[in-house]
Amino acid sequence: MDLAALSTEYVKVTVVAKAGGASLNLAVPPAFAFLADGETPETGDWHTGEWLAPHARILIGPEGGTTTLPEGDYKVWIKFAGGTETPIHRTGTLTVY
């Protein structure tokens, strides 16, 4: 996905898997991290998103976004609750220009 640094838009990730044999827990919001290639998320990197099934989404940008990202290339990570597991996946890339 490409996103202008001046734009405020949702970044969406489709989540359709079952984790730990149980359905996703939609009562627990997903979390997103936006990191440079080669980095892995740490506790302070996560930003809370929301569910709009089957998508997890987060509002990014300077006008009311959860976070504002400077220009650059990012790997998008997602973390969500499902059963007894908390899967963490790298889901794609985001270029902010």
XYZ file of N, CA and C in Angstrom:
291
model
N 0.846 -1.170 0.000
C 0.000 0.000 0.000
C 0.890 1.231 0.000
N 0.473 2.244 -0.732
C 1.147 3.537 -0.740
C 0.229 4.546 -0.068
N 0.817 5.435 0.718
C 0.041 6.417 1.473
C 0.811 7.725 1.512
N 0.158 8.811 1.126
C 0.798 10.129 1.201
C 0.943 10.528 2.666
N 2.052 11.139 3.018
C 2.310 11.556 4.397
C 1.270 12.548 4.896
N 0.635 13.287 4.006
C -0.375 14.276 4.372
C -1.773 13.676 4.503
N -1.937 12.420 4.084
C -3.240 11.764 4.048
C -3.539 11.048 5.370
N -4.813 10.981 5.718
C -5.267 10.186 6.859
C -6.193 9.111 6.306
N -5.753 7.847 6.400
C -6.488 6.728 5.810
C -6.344 5.488 6.687
N -7.285 4.539 6.473
C -7.187 3.252 7.155
C -6.220 2.333 6.421
N -5.385 1.662 7.183
C -4.594 0.545 6.694
C -5.353 -0.693 7.142
N -5.714 -1.576 6.184
C -6.524 -2.749 6.498
C -5.760 -4.033 6.203
N -5.986 -5.028 7.060
C -5.421 -6.358 6.874
C -6.569 -7.350 7.021
N -6.739 -8.243 6.061
C -7.772 -9.264 6.155
C -7.274 -10.396 7.045
N -8.088 -10.758 8.035
C -7.746 -11.844 8.963
C -8.882 -12.845 8.905
N -8.606 -14.050 8.394
C -9.646 -15.054 8.241
C -9.285 -16.381 8.896
N -8.151 -16.441 9.567
C -7.698 -17.697 10.158
C -8.354 -17.940 11.503
N -8.342 -19.202 11.914
C -8.716 -19.564 13.279
C -7.423 -19.870 14.002
N -7.271 -19.315 15.177
C -6.049 -19.519 15.958
C -6.345 -20.424 17.128
N -5.481 -21.368 17.407
C -5.645 -22.259 18.551
C -6.927 -23.061 18.499
N -7.492 -23.261 17.291
C -8.717 -24.034 17.172
C -9.967 -23.260 17.557
N -9.820 -21.993 17.950
C -10.962 -21.169 18.315
C -11.022 -19.959 17.403
N -12.195 -19.406 17.252
C -12.356 -18.223 16.408
C -11.606 -17.034 16.997
N -11.368 -16.046 16.154
C -10.736 -14.810 16.612
C -11.584 -14.179 17.707
N -10.924 -13.561 18.663
C -11.624 -12.856 19.733
C -11.793 -11.403 19.306
N -12.952 -11.080 18.752
C -13.188 -9.740 18.244
C -13.392 -8.717 19.360
N -13.529 -9.192 20.607
C -13.638 -8.272 21.740
C -12.290 -7.656 22.082
N -11.210 -8.280 21.631
C -9.856 -7.767 21.864
C -9.383 -7.130 20.561
N -9.133 -5.816 20.566
C -8.737 -5.171 19.311
C -7.372 -5.652 18.821
N -7.185 -5.655 17.501
C -5.879 -6.016 16.954
C -4.883 -4.896 17.223
N -3.611 -5.212 17.121
C -2.557 -4.215 17.273
C -1.670 -4.256 16.031
N -1.179 -3.088 15.638
C -0.338 -2.944 14.458
C 1.002 -2.341 14.844
N 2.051 -2.744 14.119
C 3.367 -2.128 14.246
C 3.873 -1.846 12.834
N 4.559 -0.717 12.670
C 5.106 -0.302 11.385
C 6.597 -0.092 11.573
N 7.396 -0.996 10.981
C 8.832 -1.013 11.247
C 9.646 -1.109 9.966
N 10.897 -0.693 10.058
C 11.829 -0.850 8.945
C 12.129 -2.323 8.727
N 12.544 -2.666 7.522
C 12.897 -4.047 7.187
C 13.983 -4.552 8.131
N 13.825 -5.757 8.610
C 14.809 -6.370 9.492
C 14.532 -6.143 10.969
N 13.602 -5.258 11.313
C 13.259 -5.027 12.713
C 12.068 -5.897 13.101
N 12.018 -6.283 14.372
C 10.871 -7.013 14.902
C 10.218 -6.162 15.992
N 8.902 -6.272 16.144
C 8.195 -5.404 17.082
C 8.578 -5.648 18.539
N 8.647 -4.552 19.275
C 8.833 -4.593 20.719
C 7.587 -3.993 21.361
N 7.475 -4.076 22.652
C 6.268 -3.649 23.361
C 5.804 -2.251 22.969
N 6.678 -1.280 22.899
C 6.292 0.093 22.609
C 5.968 0.385 21.151
N 6.149 -0.592 20.264
C 5.913 -0.392 18.833
C 4.451 -0.575 18.428
N 3.640 -1.182 19.287
C 2.273 -1.558 18.915
C 1.299 -0.393 19.059
N 0.373 -0.291 18.079
C -0.701 0.709 18.072
C -2.027 -0.039 17.964
N -2.996 0.349 18.764
C -4.281 -0.344 18.798
C -5.138 0.019 17.591
N -5.636 -1.016 16.932
C -6.541 -0.849 15.798
C -7.948 -1.245 16.198
N -8.725 -1.656 15.210
C -10.100 -2.094 15.457
C -10.482 -3.145 14.432
N -11.562 -3.870 14.731
C -12.079 -4.877 13.813
C -13.216 -4.302 12.994
N -13.216 -4.567 11.725
C -14.338 -4.378 10.825
C -14.337 -5.659 9.990
N -14.811 -6.746 10.628
C -14.663 -8.111 10.133
C -14.972 -8.211 8.642
N -14.155 -8.909 7.872
C -13.027 -9.723 8.313
C -11.700 -8.958 8.358
N -11.777 -7.652 8.441
C -10.558 -6.845 8.413
C -10.188 -6.325 9.798
N -8.901 -6.257 10.026
C -8.358 -5.457 11.117
C -7.942 -4.160 10.451
N -8.179 -3.033 11.110
C -7.801 -1.776 10.481
C -7.313 -0.786 11.526
N -6.536 0.190 11.029
C -6.007 1.244 11.894
C -5.926 2.522 11.079
N -6.321 3.625 11.679
C -6.301 4.914 11.004
C -4.918 5.539 11.167
N -4.283 5.849 10.035
C -2.934 6.400 10.008
C -2.990 7.789 9.387
N -2.315 8.760 9.991
C -2.205 10.071 9.369
C -2.319 11.209 10.347
N -2.045 12.419 9.857
C -1.928 13.585 10.735
C -3.253 14.152 11.234
N -4.372 13.770 10.636
C -5.660 14.343 11.039
C -6.495 13.302 11.790
N -6.113 13.038 13.029
C -6.879 12.105 13.857
C -6.446 10.661 13.775
N -5.343 10.382 13.105
C -4.861 9.015 13.020
C -4.289 8.527 14.341
N -4.255 7.220 14.507
C -3.667 6.614 15.699
C -2.191 6.948 15.798
N -1.541 7.008 14.648
C -0.135 7.405 14.574
C 0.088 8.091 13.233
N 1.145 8.883 13.145
C 1.561 9.517 11.901
C 2.953 9.017 11.579
N 3.129 8.529 10.372
C 4.417 7.969 9.972
C 5.156 8.925 9.051
N 6.457 9.125 9.288
C 7.247 9.926 8.354
C 7.456 9.162 7.045
N 7.850 9.884 6.016
C 8.096 9.243 4.725
C 9.088 8.105 4.883
N 8.828 7.007 4.184
C 9.712 5.849 4.236
C 8.969 4.576 3.899
N 9.698 3.461 3.940
C 9.138 2.136 3.671
C 9.036 1.372 4.979
N 7.907 0.738 5.199
C 7.636 0.033 6.449
C 7.130 -1.381 6.183
N 7.468 -2.290 7.072
C 6.834 -3.602 7.131
C 5.672 -3.457 8.097
N 4.514 -4.003 7.728
C 3.318 -3.934 8.565
C 3.193 -5.249 9.333
N 3.088 -5.129 10.652
C 2.919 -6.280 11.534
C 1.549 -6.191 12.186
N 0.940 -7.358 12.462
C -0.337 -7.399 13.163
C -0.265 -8.436 14.278
N -0.954 -8.129 15.375
C -1.050 -9.036 16.523
C -2.514 -9.085 16.915
N -3.041 -10.311 17.164
C -4.441 -10.443 17.533
C -4.633 -11.647 18.450
N -5.767 -11.682 19.131
C -6.078 -12.768 20.060
C -6.943 -13.808 19.360
N -6.623 -15.069 19.606
C -7.422 -16.164 19.068
C -7.226 -17.395 19.916
N -8.253 -17.804 20.630
C -8.116 -18.952 21.510
C -7.083 -18.659 22.578
N -6.182 -19.596 22.791
C -5.128 -19.416 23.784
C -3.862 -18.831 23.172
N -3.891 -18.537 21.878
C -2.717 -18.014 21.185
C -2.844 -16.522 20.902
N -1.708 -15.875 20.716
C -1.648 -14.486 20.262
C -0.715 -14.451 19.050
N -1.257 -14.709 17.859
C -0.425 -14.713 16.657
C 0.119 -13.320 16.342
N 1.337 -13.281 15.862
C 1.979 -12.056 15.386
C 2.510 -12.365 13.989
N 2.067 -11.579 13.012
C 2.450 -11.832 11.625
C 2.900 -10.549 10.948
N 3.907 -10.678 10.097
C 4.276 -9.585 9.188
C 3.355 -9.741 7.986
N 2.608 -8.691 7.652
C 1.529 -8.846 6.674
C 1.776 -8.192 5.339
N 2.722 -7.320 5.221
C 2.956 -6.646 3.950
C 3.817 -5.414 4.139
N 3.750 -4.543 3.148
C 4.567 -3.335 3.187
C 3.692 -2.088 3.027
N 4.201 -0.991 3.544
C 3.544 0.298 3.436
C 4.616 1.316 3.060
N 4.379 2.050 1.988
C 5.275 3.130 1.591
C 4.573 4.443 1.851
N 5.193 5.287 2.670
C 4.679 6.620 2.943
C 5.532 7.583 2.123
N 4.886 8.367 1.284
C 5.611 9.294 0.407
C 5.176 10.724 0.632
